[in-house]
Amino acid sequence: MTLNVQSVRLEKELADLAIISAIPAPAVERIVFSEHDLHARAWLKQLCADAGLDVREDAVGNTFIRWQGTSPELPAIATGSHIDAIPHSGRFDGTVGVLGGLEAIRALKESGFRPKRSIELIHFTSEEPTRFGIGCLGSRLMSGALDPACDTTFRDNEGRTLREVRTSAGFTGDLSSTRLPVGHYAGFVELHIEQGPLLEKRGVPIGIVTAIAAPASLRILVEGEGGHAGAVLMPTRHDAFLAAAEIALALEAAARSTGAIDSVATTGVCEVFPGLVNSVPSRAKLEADIRDIDGSRRDGMIASLETACAEVAARRGVRVTIEVVNRDAPATCDPAIVETAAEVCRANDIPCDLMVSRAYHDSLFMARICPTSMIFIPCRNGVSHRPDEYSSPDAIATGTRVLAETLARLAS
Ligand code: HGY
Ligand code: MN
Ligand code: MN
């Protein structure tokens, strides 16, 4: 198949999207339903309309960009990713899968190929957990992994509900209408940067994902006793921050002690109240991210954390409450989809490795409703979620080519 992936066009679009951001380059910030997110959505929809594709949006802003096949009644083949970006992040996480997916469709169209099954590019709403505290909001709703009641229970930092925010952004309708049935798609393939160092280290241009790690995130509230930093003597203190610090270290120890390199745990948020130099902390809030490719090992880390919280609470005379925000199963990718992408690599003499994904993606939830896999491309030093995140035009073009031919085979 002679495909002309227009790398210059794709690089320009990636660069244009990168500057639609709440903060100056090279950092990127595009929080779901913010003015920058809405600007980027409008820009993307225009790009897709210019490519002659049909565009529709659901009640939470998941956007479906469709290339009608010759047998439109058959379940379509889908690809896609996200364009929301956490603060101080990079310009390739997610965007490579959306703009690379668009370029894959345009290259196929321009080659004269006609798919039997329609091919649909999906821009998922809020893959990042930034605004509502949970990742993959759009794909969770699509796959039935999240109760639509979250419409009124999820609130952002300003206390606004998901319903208020999404409807003022123009996305109306009942949230339950976002649900797609199993079988709605015949397959899903997501192109994404690896967000790890393995492909670059091995000098391999393509990774094909066989499994996606099981993520969990927890909110931990520690309530102690505050007081005057000079007057409260050490033996009588119930310092909420120091208790929280011990809990964060216990979480690190839990991850390091499983014996598996796939066990990771992060305390990424720590808020101290009242947060004054001469006042003993009376309250501390932690947010912890705990993952492993093995779900039971991940649950073992959570159990260790719960034990540590009880021990610290008793010894320090503080109250600790744990809220599990999400605790998802890992996903196994579909062997037939994996094999199709591997065949494409072999046919083009492109080396590829089978690998797991330690980051979570919308594919984690798409795998619940259709056969799914991912195509990874290398990113420099494995860096991601940082402004210096980088993937070369050649790597992106190669990933886009493999995606295009994989979609063509699946849609034929
Ligand atoms: O955190 C993740 O794994 C994804 O990048 N949101
Ligand atoms: Mn990310
Ligand atoms: Mn991502």
Short mmCIF file of C-alpha atoms and ligand atoms in Angstrom, two decimals:
data_model
loop_
_atom_site.label_atom_id
_atom_site.label_comp_id
_atom_site.label_asym_id
_atom_site.label_seq_id
_atom_site.Cartn_x
_atom_site.Cartn_y
_atom_site.Cartn_z
CA MET A 1 0.00 0.00 0.00
CA THR A 2 1.62 3.28 -1.07
CA LEU A 3 0.64 5.72 1.64
CA ASN A 4 1.83 9.28 1.78
CA VAL A 5 1.77 10.35 5.42
CA GLN A 6 2.21 14.12 5.17
CA SER A 7 4.59 14.59 8.07
CA VAL A 8 5.01 18.34 7.48
CA ARG A 9 1.23 18.85 7.68
CA LEU A 10 1.04 16.73 10.83
CA GLU A 11 3.95 18.52 12.52
CA LYS A 12 2.39 21.90 11.80
CA GLU A 13 -0.93 20.78 13.29
CA LEU A 14 0.82 19.44 16.39
CA ALA A 15 2.61 22.78 16.72
CA ASP A 16 -0.60 24.76 16.17
CA LEU A 17 -2.43 22.73 18.80
CA ALA A 18 0.45 23.06 21.29
CA ILE A 19 0.02 26.84 21.52
CA ILE A 20 -3.67 26.57 22.36
CA SER A 21 -2.73 26.48 26.01
CA ALA A 22 -3.32 28.25 29.32
CA ILE A 23 0.43 28.61 29.82
CA PRO A 24 3.26 29.65 27.48
CA ALA A 25 5.30 27.21 25.36
CA PRO A 26 7.03 24.83 25.71
CA ALA A 27 4.66 23.88 28.55
CA VAL A 28 1.07 22.96 27.71
CA GLU A 29 -2.07 23.15 29.84
CA ARG A 30 -5.54 22.39 28.45
CA ILE A 31 -7.99 21.55 31.20
CA VAL A 32 -11.24 19.94 30.13
CA PHE A 33 -14.02 22.46 29.32
CA SER A 34 -11.68 25.40 29.90
CA GLU A 35 -11.57 28.16 27.26
CA HIS A 36 -8.40 26.57 25.85
CA ASP A 37 -9.99 23.15 25.66
CA LEU A 38 -13.03 24.60 23.87
CA HIS A 39 -10.78 26.54 21.51
CA ALA A 40 -8.81 23.37 20.72
CA ARG A 41 -12.04 21.44 20.16
CA ALA A 42 -13.33 24.01 17.69
CA TRP A 43 -9.97 24.02 15.91
CA LEU A 44 -9.96 20.22 15.65
CA LYS A 45 -13.55 20.04 14.39
CA GLN A 46 -12.70 22.51 11.64
CA LEU A 47 -9.68 20.43 10.61
CA CYS A 48 -11.89 17.34 10.40
CA ALA A 49 -14.61 19.13 8.45
CA ASP A 50 -11.93 20.36 6.01
CA ALA A 51 -10.97 16.70 5.52
CA GLY A 52 -14.56 15.91 4.50
CA LEU A 53 -15.35 13.88 7.61
CA ASP A 54 -18.63 13.83 9.54
CA VAL A 55 -18.37 15.14 13.11
CA ARG A 56 -20.71 14.51 16.06
CA GLU A 57 -20.37 15.11 19.80
CA ASP A 58 -22.01 13.30 22.69
CA ALA A 59 -23.39 14.72 25.95
CA VAL A 60 -19.97 14.87 27.63
CA GLY A 61 -18.08 16.15 24.58
CA ASN A 62 -16.63 12.89 23.29
CA THR A 63 -16.19 13.76 19.61
CA PHE A 64 -16.70 11.19 16.83
CA ILE A 65 -15.14 11.93 13.44
CA ARG A 66 -16.37 9.44 10.88
CA TRP A 67 -15.17 8.30 7.47
CA GLN A 68 -18.10 6.41 6.02
CA GLY A 69 -17.24 2.95 4.71
CA THR A 70 -18.85 1.11 1.79
CA SER A 71 -20.79 -1.00 4.33
CA PRO A 72 -21.77 1.62 6.90
CA GLU A 73 -24.17 -0.77 8.59
CA LEU A 74 -21.22 -2.82 9.91
CA PRO A 75 -19.62 -1.93 13.28
CA ALA A 76 -16.89 0.60 12.57
CA ILE A 77 -13.19 0.47 13.34
CA ALA A 78 -12.11 3.26 15.67
CA THR A 79 -8.96 5.06 16.67
CA GLY A 80 -8.36 8.12 18.83
CA SER A 81 -7.00 9.61 22.03
CA HIS A 82 -7.20 12.90 23.97
CA ILE A 83 -6.15 16.54 23.63
CA ASP A 84 -6.62 17.67 27.22
CA ALA A 85 -3.31 18.27 28.98
CA ILE A 86 -2.36 18.50 32.66
CA PRO A 87 -0.61 21.70 33.79
CA HIS A 88 3.12 21.95 32.94
CA SER A 89 2.92 19.04 30.52
CA GLY A 90 4.09 18.42 26.97
CA ARG A 91 2.63 18.69 23.49
CA PHE A 92 2.64 15.04 22.39
CA ASP A 93 0.70 13.15 25.11
CA GLY A 94 -2.66 12.32 23.53
CA THR A 95 -2.37 14.74 20.61
CA VAL A 96 -0.28 12.27 18.59
CA GLY A 97 -3.19 9.84 18.76
CA VAL A 98 -5.79 12.39 17.70
CA LEU A 99 -3.85 14.26 14.99
CA GLY A 100 -1.95 11.14 13.94
CA GLY A 101 -5.32 9.40 13.66
CA LEU A 102 -6.63 12.22 11.49
CA GLU A 103 -3.51 12.08 9.31
CA ALA A 104 -3.85 8.30 9.00
CA ILE A 105 -7.41 8.73 7.69
CA ARG A 106 -6.39 11.53 5.30
CA ALA A 107 -3.45 9.49 3.97
CA LEU A 108 -5.74 6.51 3.36
CA LYS A 109 -8.33 8.73 1.65
CA GLU A 110 -5.69 10.39 -0.50
CA SER A 111 -4.28 6.98 -1.50
CA GLY A 112 -7.62 6.02 -3.02
CA PHE A 113 -8.30 3.34 -0.41
CA ARG A 114 -12.00 2.84 0.49
CA PRO A 115 -12.78 1.08 3.76
CA LYS A 116 -15.60 -1.45 3.93
CA ARG A 117 -16.20 -0.70 7.63
CA SER A 118 -16.41 2.97 8.50
CA ILE A 119 -13.36 4.32 10.29
CA GLU A 120 -14.04 6.61 13.24
CA LEU A 121 -11.59 8.92 14.97
CA ILE A 122 -12.57 9.62 18.61
CA HIS A 123 -11.45 12.59 20.66
CA PHE A 124 -12.19 11.49 24.22
CA THR A 125 -13.22 14.03 26.81
CA SER A 126 -11.02 14.47 29.89
CA GLU A 127 -8.55 11.61 29.75
CA GLU A 128 -6.60 13.48 32.42
CA PRO A 129 -7.90 13.55 36.03
CA THR A 130 -7.14 17.23 36.53
CA ARG A 131 -10.57 18.85 36.78
CA PHE A 132 -12.82 16.17 38.29
CA GLY A 133 -10.19 13.99 39.98
CA ILE A 134 -10.68 10.95 37.78
CA GLY A 135 -9.05 10.08 34.47
CA CYS A 136 -10.73 8.77 31.32
CA LEU A 137 -14.05 10.44 32.16
CA GLY A 138 -15.31 10.23 28.56
CA SER A 139 -14.27 6.64 27.87
CA ARG A 140 -15.47 5.47 31.31
CA LEU A 141 -18.95 6.80 30.52
CA MET A 142 -18.80 5.34 26.98
CA SER A 143 -17.90 1.89 28.31
CA GLY A 144 -20.27 1.89 31.29
CA ALA A 145 -17.40 1.98 33.78
CA LEU A 146 -18.77 5.13 35.43
CA ASP A 147 -22.28 5.78 36.73
CA PRO A 148 -23.87 8.77 34.94
CA ALA A 149 -24.96 9.96 38.39
CA CYS A 150 -21.48 11.51 38.50
CA ASP A 151 -23.13 14.33 36.55
CA THR A 152 -24.23 15.86 39.85
CA THR A 153 -21.75 14.27 42.29
CA PHE A 154 -18.50 15.21 40.55
CA ARG A 155 -17.41 18.74 41.40
CA ASP A 156 -14.35 20.72 40.34
CA ASN A 157 -12.21 22.86 42.66
CA GLU A 158 -14.71 25.71 42.35
CA GLY A 159 -17.54 23.44 43.48
CA ARG A 160 -19.15 23.34 40.03
CA THR A 161 -20.77 20.03 39.09
CA LEU A 162 -19.89 18.15 35.92
CA ARG A 163 -23.40 18.93 34.65
CA GLU A 164 -22.98 22.68 35.20
CA VAL A 165 -19.60 22.73 33.52
CA ARG A 166 -20.42 20.53 30.54
CA THR A 167 -23.76 22.22 29.79
CA SER A 168 -22.23 25.70 29.97
CA ALA A 169 -19.61 24.38 27.53
CA GLY A 170 -22.46 23.48 25.20
CA PHE A 171 -22.69 19.72 25.84
CA THR A 172 -26.27 18.97 26.82
CA GLY A 173 -28.41 15.85 26.98
CA ASP A 174 -28.63 13.03 29.46
CA LEU A 175 -25.23 11.71 30.45
CA SER A 176 -26.45 8.11 30.17
CA SER A 177 -26.75 8.68 26.40
CA THR A 178 -22.93 8.54 26.17
CA ARG A 179 -22.98 4.77 26.80
CA LEU A 180 -22.01 2.62 23.78
CA PRO A 181 -22.96 -1.07 23.68
CA VAL A 182 -20.43 -3.90 23.43
CA GLY A 183 -19.99 -4.55 19.71
CA HIS A 184 -20.60 -0.93 18.71
CA TYR A 185 -17.08 -1.00 17.31
CA ALA A 186 -15.35 -3.97 15.66
CA GLY A 187 -12.02 -2.78 16.98
CA PHE A 188 -10.11 0.15 18.50
CA VAL A 189 -6.42 1.09 18.08
CA GLU A 190 -4.84 4.06 19.86
CA LEU A 191 -1.57 5.69 18.77
CA HIS A 192 0.33 7.18 21.72
CA ILE A 193 3.85 8.10 22.82
CA GLU A 194 5.24 5.40 25.10
CA GLN A 195 5.71 7.72 28.10
CA GLY A 196 8.59 5.45 29.09
CA PRO A 197 12.20 4.80 27.98
CA LEU A 198 12.07 1.25 26.62
CA LEU A 199 11.55 1.76 22.86
CA GLU A 200 14.19 4.48 22.67
CA LYS A 201 16.67 2.40 24.72
CA ARG A 202 16.14 -0.61 22.46
CA GLY A 203 16.20 1.49 19.26
CA VAL A 204 12.80 0.07 18.27
CA PRO A 205 10.43 2.45 16.44
CA ILE A 206 7.12 0.73 17.27
CA GLY A 207 5.64 -0.84 20.41
CA ILE A 208 2.43 -2.85 20.25
CA VAL A 209 0.60 -2.95 23.56
CA THR A 210 -0.55 -6.30 24.92
CA ALA A 211 -1.82 -5.09 28.33
CA ILE A 212 -2.55 -1.84 30.19
CA ALA A 213 -1.73 -1.36 33.87
CA ALA A 214 -4.40 -1.25 36.59
CA PRO A 215 -4.62 2.30 37.98
CA ALA A 216 -6.06 3.35 41.32
CA SER A 217 -6.23 6.77 42.92
CA LEU A 218 -7.08 7.56 46.53
CA ARG A 219 -7.74 10.68 48.57
CA ILE A 220 -6.38 10.52 52.14
CA LEU A 221 -7.53 13.03 54.75
CA VAL A 222 -5.49 13.35 57.96
CA GLU A 223 -7.09 15.31 60.83
CA GLY A 224 -4.95 16.16 63.83
CA GLU A 225 -4.78 19.09 66.22
CA GLY A 226 -3.37 22.43 65.24
CA GLY A 227 -2.07 25.16 67.50
CA HIS A 228 0.65 27.68 68.13
CA ALA A 229 4.04 26.59 66.77
CA GLY A 230 5.75 27.99 69.85
CA ALA A 231 3.30 27.02 72.54
CA VAL A 232 2.34 23.42 71.68
CA LEU A 233 5.11 21.24 73.11
CA MET A 234 6.36 18.26 71.11
CA PRO A 235 5.02 15.45 73.37
CA THR A 236 1.49 16.83 73.11
CA ARG A 237 1.37 17.35 69.38
CA HIS A 238 -0.95 15.65 66.85
CA ASP A 239 0.65 17.08 63.73
CA ALA A 240 -1.45 16.17 60.68
CA PHE A 241 1.32 16.87 58.17
CA LEU A 242 3.91 14.66 59.87
CA ALA A 243 1.36 11.85 60.01
CA ALA A 244 0.69 12.38 56.30
CA ALA A 245 4.41 12.36 55.61
CA GLU A 246 4.75 8.95 57.28
CA ILE A 247 1.81 7.68 55.21
CA ALA A 248 3.42 8.87 51.97
CA LEU A 249 6.66 7.12 52.91
CA ALA A 250 4.74 3.97 53.80
CA LEU A 251 3.15 4.05 50.34
CA GLU A 252 6.57 4.29 48.74
CA ALA A 253 7.76 1.35 50.86
CA ALA A 254 4.71 -0.68 49.82
CA ALA A 255 5.55 -0.19 46.13
CA ARG A 256 9.24 -0.95 46.61
CA SER A 257 8.56 -4.11 48.60
CA THR A 258 6.37 -6.05 46.14
CA GLY A 259 9.50 -7.28 44.37
CA ALA A 260 8.01 -6.36 40.99
CA ILE A 261 9.31 -3.51 38.83
CA ASP A 262 5.73 -2.92 37.58
CA SER A 263 4.56 -1.78 41.04
CA VAL A 264 4.49 2.02 41.20
CA ALA A 265 2.97 4.45 43.71
CA THR A 266 3.02 8.21 43.81
CA THR A 267 1.81 10.80 46.31
CA GLY A 268 1.36 13.62 43.83
CA VAL A 269 -0.74 15.99 45.91
CA CYS A 270 -0.19 17.20 49.50
CA GLU A 271 -2.21 20.07 50.94
CA VAL A 272 -1.47 21.28 54.47
CA PHE A 273 -3.94 23.33 56.54
CA PRO A 274 -3.69 26.07 57.70
CA GLY A 275 -0.34 26.15 55.88
CA LEU A 276 1.32 28.83 58.03
CA VAL A 277 4.87 28.74 59.27
CA ASN A 278 3.92 29.35 62.90
CA SER A 279 0.89 27.08 63.07
CA VAL A 280 0.95 23.30 63.69
CA PRO A 281 -0.84 21.58 60.79
CA SER A 282 -4.30 20.46 61.87
CA ARG A 283 -5.24 18.91 58.54
CA ALA A 284 -3.44 17.36 55.59
CA LYS A 285 -4.85 16.05 52.31
CA LEU A 286 -2.92 13.56 50.17
CA GLU A 287 -3.78 12.18 46.73
CA ALA A 288 -2.11 8.89 45.87
CA ASP A 289 -1.77 7.10 42.52
CA ILE A 290 -1.11 3.34 42.74
CA ARG A 291 -0.59 1.07 39.72
CA ASP A 292 0.62 -2.32 38.64
CA ILE A 293 0.13 -4.46 35.59
CA ASP A 294 -1.02 -7.13 38.06
CA GLY A 295 -4.31 -6.15 39.70
CA SER A 296 -3.82 -8.25 42.85
CA ARG A 297 -0.36 -6.78 43.46
CA ARG A 298 -1.88 -3.31 43.07
CA ASP A 299 -4.56 -4.24 45.60
CA GLY A 300 -1.84 -5.51 47.92
CA MET A 301 -0.25 -2.07 47.92
CA ILE A 302 -3.60 -0.50 48.79
CA ALA A 303 -4.00 -2.95 51.68
CA SER A 304 -0.50 -2.08 52.96
CA LEU A 305 -1.40 1.60 52.79
CA GLU A 306 -4.59 1.03 54.78
CA THR A 307 -2.62 -0.84 57.46
CA ALA A 308 -0.06 1.97 57.63
CA CYS A 309 -2.79 4.59 57.96
CA ALA A 310 -4.34 2.76 60.91
CA GLU A 311 -0.97 2.37 62.64
CA VAL A 312 0.03 6.03 62.13
CA ALA A 313 -3.42 7.22 63.27
CA ALA A 314 -3.21 5.22 66.52
CA ARG A 315 0.38 6.18 67.30
CA ARG A 316 0.05 9.87 66.50
CA GLY A 317 -3.50 10.39 67.76
CA VAL A 318 -4.85 11.64 64.44
CA ARG A 319 -7.86 10.60 62.35
CA VAL A 320 -7.21 9.20 58.86
CA THR A 321 -9.94 8.63 56.28
CA ILE A 322 -9.31 7.05 52.88
CA GLU A 323 -11.53 7.60 49.83
CA VAL A 324 -10.92 5.34 46.84
CA VAL A 325 -11.57 7.52 43.77
CA ASN A 326 -10.99 4.74 41.25
CA ARG A 327 -9.64 1.21 41.40
CA ASP A 328 -9.68 -0.22 37.89
CA ALA A 329 -8.83 -3.65 36.57
CA PRO A 330 -5.95 -3.94 34.10
CA ALA A 331 -6.86 -4.45 30.43
CA THR A 332 -5.71 -7.27 28.17
CA CYS A 333 -5.38 -6.19 24.55
CA ASP A 334 -6.90 -8.24 21.76
CA PRO A 335 -4.42 -10.74 20.22
CA ALA A 336 -5.94 -10.37 16.73
CA ILE A 337 -5.53 -6.59 16.79
CA VAL A 338 -2.00 -6.96 18.17
CA GLU A 339 -1.20 -9.43 15.38
CA THR A 340 -2.64 -7.14 12.69
CA ALA A 341 -0.38 -4.29 13.79
CA ALA A 342 2.58 -6.69 13.97
CA GLU A 343 1.82 -7.89 10.42
CA VAL A 344 1.87 -4.29 9.22
CA CYS A 345 5.28 -3.79 10.82
CA ARG A 346 6.63 -6.98 9.23
CA ALA A 347 5.24 -6.02 5.82
CA ASN A 348 7.05 -2.67 6.06
CA ASP A 349 10.26 -4.02 7.65
CA ILE A 350 9.59 -1.92 10.74
CA PRO A 351 10.97 -3.50 13.94
CA CYS A 352 8.38 -3.70 16.69
CA ASP A 353 8.21 -4.91 20.28
CA LEU A 354 5.23 -6.25 22.19
CA MET A 355 4.97 -4.42 25.51
CA VAL A 356 2.72 -3.38 28.40
CA SER A 357 1.52 0.14 29.03
CA ARG A 358 2.26 1.49 32.51
CA ALA A 359 0.35 4.67 31.80
CA TYR A 360 -3.39 4.36 31.57
CA HIS A 361 -5.23 5.48 28.43
CA ASP A 362 -8.76 5.56 27.04
CA SER A 363 -7.87 2.17 25.57
CA LEU A 364 -8.11 0.80 29.13
CA PHE A 365 -11.88 1.33 28.91
CA MET A 366 -12.39 0.81 25.19
CA ALA A 367 -11.07 -2.72 25.81
CA ARG A 368 -14.26 -3.32 27.82
CA ILE A 369 -16.51 -2.80 24.78
CA CYS A 370 -14.41 -3.89 21.79
CA PRO A 371 -11.16 -5.62 20.76
CA THR A 372 -8.44 -3.07 21.51
CA SER A 373 -4.71 -2.47 21.29
CA MET A 374 -2.30 0.45 21.16
CA ILE A 375 0.63 1.50 18.99
CA PHE A 376 3.46 3.18 20.90
CA ILE A 377 6.22 5.38 19.51
CA PRO A 378 9.40 6.36 21.35
CA CYS A 379 9.64 9.60 23.32
CA ARG A 380 12.98 11.18 24.23
CA ASN A 381 14.43 9.75 27.48
CA GLY A 382 10.96 8.36 28.17
CA VAL A 383 9.94 11.79 29.47
CA SER A 384 6.25 12.74 29.59
CA HIS A 385 3.94 15.01 31.60
CA ARG A 386 6.74 17.59 31.36
CA PRO A 387 7.32 20.50 28.97
CA ASP A 388 10.43 18.74 27.55
CA GLU A 389 8.33 15.80 26.35
CA TYR A 390 9.42 15.09 22.76
CA SER A 391 8.86 12.62 19.95
CA SER A 392 10.56 13.13 16.57
CA PRO A 393 8.72 13.83 13.31
CA ASP A 394 10.10 10.55 11.96
CA ALA A 395 8.83 8.55 14.95
CA ILE A 396 5.41 10.18 14.68
CA ALA A 397 5.23 9.59 10.92
CA THR A 398 6.20 5.92 11.35
CA GLY A 399 3.55 5.46 14.05
CA THR A 400 0.97 7.15 11.86
CA ARG A 401 1.83 4.92 8.92
CA VAL A 402 1.54 1.75 11.02
CA LEU A 403 -1.75 3.03 12.43
CA ALA A 404 -3.10 3.81 8.94
CA GLU A 405 -2.29 0.39 7.55
CA THR A 406 -3.59 -1.35 10.67
CA LEU A 407 -6.89 0.53 10.37
CA ALA A 408 -7.06 -0.29 6.65
CA ARG A 409 -6.61 -4.02 7.30
CA LEU A 410 -9.15 -4.03 10.14
CA ALA A 411 -11.69 -2.05 8.09
CA SER A 412 -11.41 -4.16 4.94
O1 HGY B 1 -1.75 9.13 34.16
C1 HGY B 1 -1.77 8.52 33.09
O2 HGY B 1 -1.36 7.38 33.00
C2 HGY B 1 -2.30 9.20 31.87
O3 HGY B 1 -1.23 9.86 31.26
N1 HGY B 1 -3.35 10.12 32.19
MN MN B 2 -1.23 11.97 30.30
MN MN B 3 -2.22 10.26 27.32
#
